[in-house]
mmCIF file of C-alpha atoms in Angstrom:
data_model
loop_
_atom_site.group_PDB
_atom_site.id
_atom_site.type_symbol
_atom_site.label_atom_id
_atom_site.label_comp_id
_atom_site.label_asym_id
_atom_site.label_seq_id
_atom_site.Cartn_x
_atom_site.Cartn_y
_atom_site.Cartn_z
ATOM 1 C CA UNK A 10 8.054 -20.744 3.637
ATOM 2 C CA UNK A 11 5.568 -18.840 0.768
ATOM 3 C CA UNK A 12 7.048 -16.763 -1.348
ATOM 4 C CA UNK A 13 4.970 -14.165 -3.204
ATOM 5 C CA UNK A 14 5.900 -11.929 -6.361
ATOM 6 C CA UNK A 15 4.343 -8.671 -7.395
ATOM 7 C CA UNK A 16 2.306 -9.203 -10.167
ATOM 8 C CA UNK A 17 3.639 -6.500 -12.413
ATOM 9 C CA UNK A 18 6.521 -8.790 -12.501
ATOM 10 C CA UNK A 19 4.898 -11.562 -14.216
ATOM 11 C CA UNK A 20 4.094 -11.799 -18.165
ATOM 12 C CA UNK A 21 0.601 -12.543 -19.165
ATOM 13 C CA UNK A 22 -2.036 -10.233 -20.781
ATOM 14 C CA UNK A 23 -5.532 -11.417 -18.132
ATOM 15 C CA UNK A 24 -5.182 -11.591 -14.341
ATOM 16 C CA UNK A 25 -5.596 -15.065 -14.624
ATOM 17 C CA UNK A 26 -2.519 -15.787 -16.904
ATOM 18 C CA UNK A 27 -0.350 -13.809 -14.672
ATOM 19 C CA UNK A 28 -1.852 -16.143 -11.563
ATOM 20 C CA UNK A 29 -1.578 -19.346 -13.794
ATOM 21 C CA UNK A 30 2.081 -17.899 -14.246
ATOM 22 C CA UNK A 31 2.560 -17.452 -10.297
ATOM 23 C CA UNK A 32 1.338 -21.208 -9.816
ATOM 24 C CA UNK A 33 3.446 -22.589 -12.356
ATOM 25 C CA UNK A 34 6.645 -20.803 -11.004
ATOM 26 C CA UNK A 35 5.858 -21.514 -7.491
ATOM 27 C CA UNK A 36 4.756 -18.548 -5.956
ATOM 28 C CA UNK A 37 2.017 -18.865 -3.066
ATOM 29 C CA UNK A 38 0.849 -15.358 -3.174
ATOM 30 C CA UNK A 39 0.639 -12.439 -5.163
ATOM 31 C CA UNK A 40 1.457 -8.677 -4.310
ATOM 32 C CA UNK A 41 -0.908 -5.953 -6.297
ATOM 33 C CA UNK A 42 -0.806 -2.572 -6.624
ATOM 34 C CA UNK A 43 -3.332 -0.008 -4.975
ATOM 35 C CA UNK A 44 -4.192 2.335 -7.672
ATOM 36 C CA UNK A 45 -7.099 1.631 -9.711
ATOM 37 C CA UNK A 46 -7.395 -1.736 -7.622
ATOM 38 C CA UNK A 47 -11.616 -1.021 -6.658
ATOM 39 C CA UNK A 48 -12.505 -2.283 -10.170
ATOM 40 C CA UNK A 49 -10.285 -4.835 -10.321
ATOM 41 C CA UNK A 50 -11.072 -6.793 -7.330
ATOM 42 C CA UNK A 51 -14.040 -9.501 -9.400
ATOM 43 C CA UNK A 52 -11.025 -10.244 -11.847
ATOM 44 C CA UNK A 53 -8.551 -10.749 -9.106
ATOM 45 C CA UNK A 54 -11.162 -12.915 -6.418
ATOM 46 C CA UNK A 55 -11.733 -14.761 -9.993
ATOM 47 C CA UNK A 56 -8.140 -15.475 -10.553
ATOM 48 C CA UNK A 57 -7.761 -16.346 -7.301
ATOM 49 C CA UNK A 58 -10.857 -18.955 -7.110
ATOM 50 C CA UNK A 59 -9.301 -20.738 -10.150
ATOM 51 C CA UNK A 60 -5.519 -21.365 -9.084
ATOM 52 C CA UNK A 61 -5.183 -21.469 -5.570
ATOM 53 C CA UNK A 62 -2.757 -18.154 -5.307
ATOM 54 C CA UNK A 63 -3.716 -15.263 -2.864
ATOM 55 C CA UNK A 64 -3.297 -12.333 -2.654
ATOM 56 C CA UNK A 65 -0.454 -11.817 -0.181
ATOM 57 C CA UNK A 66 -0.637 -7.968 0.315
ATOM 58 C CA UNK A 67 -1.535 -4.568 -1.471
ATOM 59 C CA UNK A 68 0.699 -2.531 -2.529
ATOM 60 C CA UNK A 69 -0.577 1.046 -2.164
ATOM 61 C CA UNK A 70 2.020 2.507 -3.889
ATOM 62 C CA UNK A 71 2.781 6.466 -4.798
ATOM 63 C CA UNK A 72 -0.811 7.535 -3.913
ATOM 64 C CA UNK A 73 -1.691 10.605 -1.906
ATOM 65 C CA UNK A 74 0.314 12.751 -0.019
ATOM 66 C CA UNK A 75 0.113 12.049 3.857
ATOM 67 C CA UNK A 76 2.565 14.798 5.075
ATOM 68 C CA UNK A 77 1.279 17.413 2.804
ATOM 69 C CA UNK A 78 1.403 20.840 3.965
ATOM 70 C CA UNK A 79 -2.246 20.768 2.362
ATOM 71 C CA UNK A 80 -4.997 19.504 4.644
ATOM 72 C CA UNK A 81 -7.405 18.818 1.647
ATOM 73 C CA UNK A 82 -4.254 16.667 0.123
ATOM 74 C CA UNK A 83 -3.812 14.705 3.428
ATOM 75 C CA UNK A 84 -7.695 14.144 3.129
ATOM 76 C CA UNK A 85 -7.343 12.937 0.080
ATOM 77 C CA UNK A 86 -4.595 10.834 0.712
ATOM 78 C CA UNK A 87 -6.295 9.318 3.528
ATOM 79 C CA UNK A 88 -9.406 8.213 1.755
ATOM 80 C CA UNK A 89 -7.362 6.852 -0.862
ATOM 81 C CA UNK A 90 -5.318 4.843 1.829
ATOM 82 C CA UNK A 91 -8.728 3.406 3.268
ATOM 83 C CA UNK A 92 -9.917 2.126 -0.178
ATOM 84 C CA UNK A 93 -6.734 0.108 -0.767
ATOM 85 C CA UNK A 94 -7.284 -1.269 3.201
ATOM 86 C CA UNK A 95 -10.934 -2.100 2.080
ATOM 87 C CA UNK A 96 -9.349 -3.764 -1.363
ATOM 88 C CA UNK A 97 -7.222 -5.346 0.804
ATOM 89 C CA UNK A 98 -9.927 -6.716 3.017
ATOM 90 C CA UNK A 99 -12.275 -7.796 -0.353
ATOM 91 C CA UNK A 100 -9.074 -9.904 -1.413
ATOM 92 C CA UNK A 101 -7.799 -11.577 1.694
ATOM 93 C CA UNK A 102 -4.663 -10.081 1.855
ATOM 94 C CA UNK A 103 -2.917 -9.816 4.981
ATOM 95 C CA UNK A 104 -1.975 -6.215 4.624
ATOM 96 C CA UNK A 105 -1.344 -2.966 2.752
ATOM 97 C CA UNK A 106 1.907 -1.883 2.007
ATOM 98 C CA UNK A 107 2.290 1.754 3.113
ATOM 99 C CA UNK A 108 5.411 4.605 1.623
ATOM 100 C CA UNK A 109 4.267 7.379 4.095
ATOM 101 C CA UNK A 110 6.370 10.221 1.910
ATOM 102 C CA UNK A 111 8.206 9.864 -1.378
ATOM 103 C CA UNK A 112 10.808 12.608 -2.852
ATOM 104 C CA UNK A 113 11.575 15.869 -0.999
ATOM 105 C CA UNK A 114 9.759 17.520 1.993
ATOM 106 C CA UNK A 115 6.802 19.268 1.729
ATOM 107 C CA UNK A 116 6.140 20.887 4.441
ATOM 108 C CA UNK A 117 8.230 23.968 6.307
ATOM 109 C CA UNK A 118 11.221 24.382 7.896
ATOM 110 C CA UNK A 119 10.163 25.646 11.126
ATOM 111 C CA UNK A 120 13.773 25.361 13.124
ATOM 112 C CA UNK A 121 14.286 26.316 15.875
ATOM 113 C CA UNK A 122 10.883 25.414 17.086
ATOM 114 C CA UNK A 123 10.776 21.776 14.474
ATOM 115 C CA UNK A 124 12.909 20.389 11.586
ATOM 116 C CA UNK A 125 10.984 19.225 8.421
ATOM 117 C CA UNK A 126 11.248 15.715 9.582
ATOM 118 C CA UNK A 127 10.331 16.131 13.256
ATOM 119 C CA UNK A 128 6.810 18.016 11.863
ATOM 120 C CA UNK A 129 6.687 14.947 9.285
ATOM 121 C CA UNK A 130 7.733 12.168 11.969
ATOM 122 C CA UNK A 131 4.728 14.043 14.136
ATOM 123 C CA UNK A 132 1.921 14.348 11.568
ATOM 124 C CA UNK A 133 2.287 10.544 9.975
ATOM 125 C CA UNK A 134 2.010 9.616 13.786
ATOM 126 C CA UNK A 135 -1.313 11.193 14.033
ATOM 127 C CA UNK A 136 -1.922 9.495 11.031
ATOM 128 C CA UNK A 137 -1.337 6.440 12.352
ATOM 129 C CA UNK A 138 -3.136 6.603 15.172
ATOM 130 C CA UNK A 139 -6.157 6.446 13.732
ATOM 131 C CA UNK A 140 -5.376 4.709 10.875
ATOM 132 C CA UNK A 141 -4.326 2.013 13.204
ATOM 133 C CA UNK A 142 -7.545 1.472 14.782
ATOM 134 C CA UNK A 143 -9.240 1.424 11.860
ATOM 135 C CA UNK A 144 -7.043 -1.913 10.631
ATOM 136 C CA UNK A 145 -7.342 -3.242 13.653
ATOM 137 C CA UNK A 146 -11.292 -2.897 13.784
ATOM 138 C CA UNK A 147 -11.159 -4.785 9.750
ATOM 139 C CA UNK A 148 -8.822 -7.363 10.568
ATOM 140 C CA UNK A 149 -5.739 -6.397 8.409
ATOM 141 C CA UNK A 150 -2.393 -5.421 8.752
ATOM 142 C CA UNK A 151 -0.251 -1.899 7.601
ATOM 143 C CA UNK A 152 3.299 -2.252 6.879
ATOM 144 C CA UNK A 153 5.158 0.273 6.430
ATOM 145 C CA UNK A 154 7.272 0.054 4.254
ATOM 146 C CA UNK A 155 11.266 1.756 4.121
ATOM 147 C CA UNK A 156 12.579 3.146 0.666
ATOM 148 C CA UNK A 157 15.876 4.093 0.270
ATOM 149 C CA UNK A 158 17.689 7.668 0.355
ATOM 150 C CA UNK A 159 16.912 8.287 -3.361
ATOM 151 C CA UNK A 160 13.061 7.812 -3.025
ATOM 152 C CA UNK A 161 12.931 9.604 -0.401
ATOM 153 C CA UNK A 162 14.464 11.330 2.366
ATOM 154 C CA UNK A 163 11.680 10.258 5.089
ATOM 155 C CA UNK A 164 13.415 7.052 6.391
#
């Protein structure tokens, strides 16, 4: 079995410390975060190169809002999503980490006719959809991953 840790986790000032760290402790892979990840990626393939540890998945973390009421925010959210799957791609990992919603709803209320959750359970579908395809067609995974009740109430 590899084990991975997220990087965050480990001490060292340089990418490459924090990989030498991995090594030393045992780790196969390394989990990064998503944000700000673009400019990162020579440092991290570098890293990589020089100890033997992968990159095990990205971590896109609290980026976006997918199920805002806000098209222009879901837009935004979605491009930002893509970069990290691109990132992703660049470093070898085998996926992307996904939170679809974090905190309290967004959108309305619109019982009888939906519940907050049924419009969000519907819209991160659509999401998906596409989303899915375009994984697929770049040869990486999306996990999605659950939070628990006080992250969140999308579980």
């Amino acid at each position: 079995m590899h084990l991975a840790i997220q990087e965050d986790m480990l001490p060292g000032k340089t990418a490459l410390e924090r990989f030498e760290t991995a090594k030393t402790l045992g780790f196969a892979g390394i989990e990064v975060w998503g944000k700000g990840l673009t400019v990162r990626v020579p440092e991290l393939a570098e890293a990589m190169e020089k100890t033997g540890v992968v990159i095990s998945a990205v971590n896109h973390g609290r980026q976006g809002r997918l199920l805002d009421p806000d098209r222009e925010q879901r837009e935004m959210a979605l491009a930002e999503l893509r970069q990290s799957v691109v990132d992703g791609v660049d470093l070898g990992a085998t996926g992307v980490i996904l939170v679809p919603h974090f905190a309290d709803p967004t959108l309305p209320d619109l019982t009888p006719y939906k519940s907050v959750v049924q419009l969000e359970y519907e819209m991160l579908h659509n999401h998906l959809r596409t989303l899915s395809d375009y994984v697929y067609a770049i040869g990486i995974d999306l996990y999605i991953e659950p939070v628990n009740r006080y992250e969140t109430h999308f579980i």
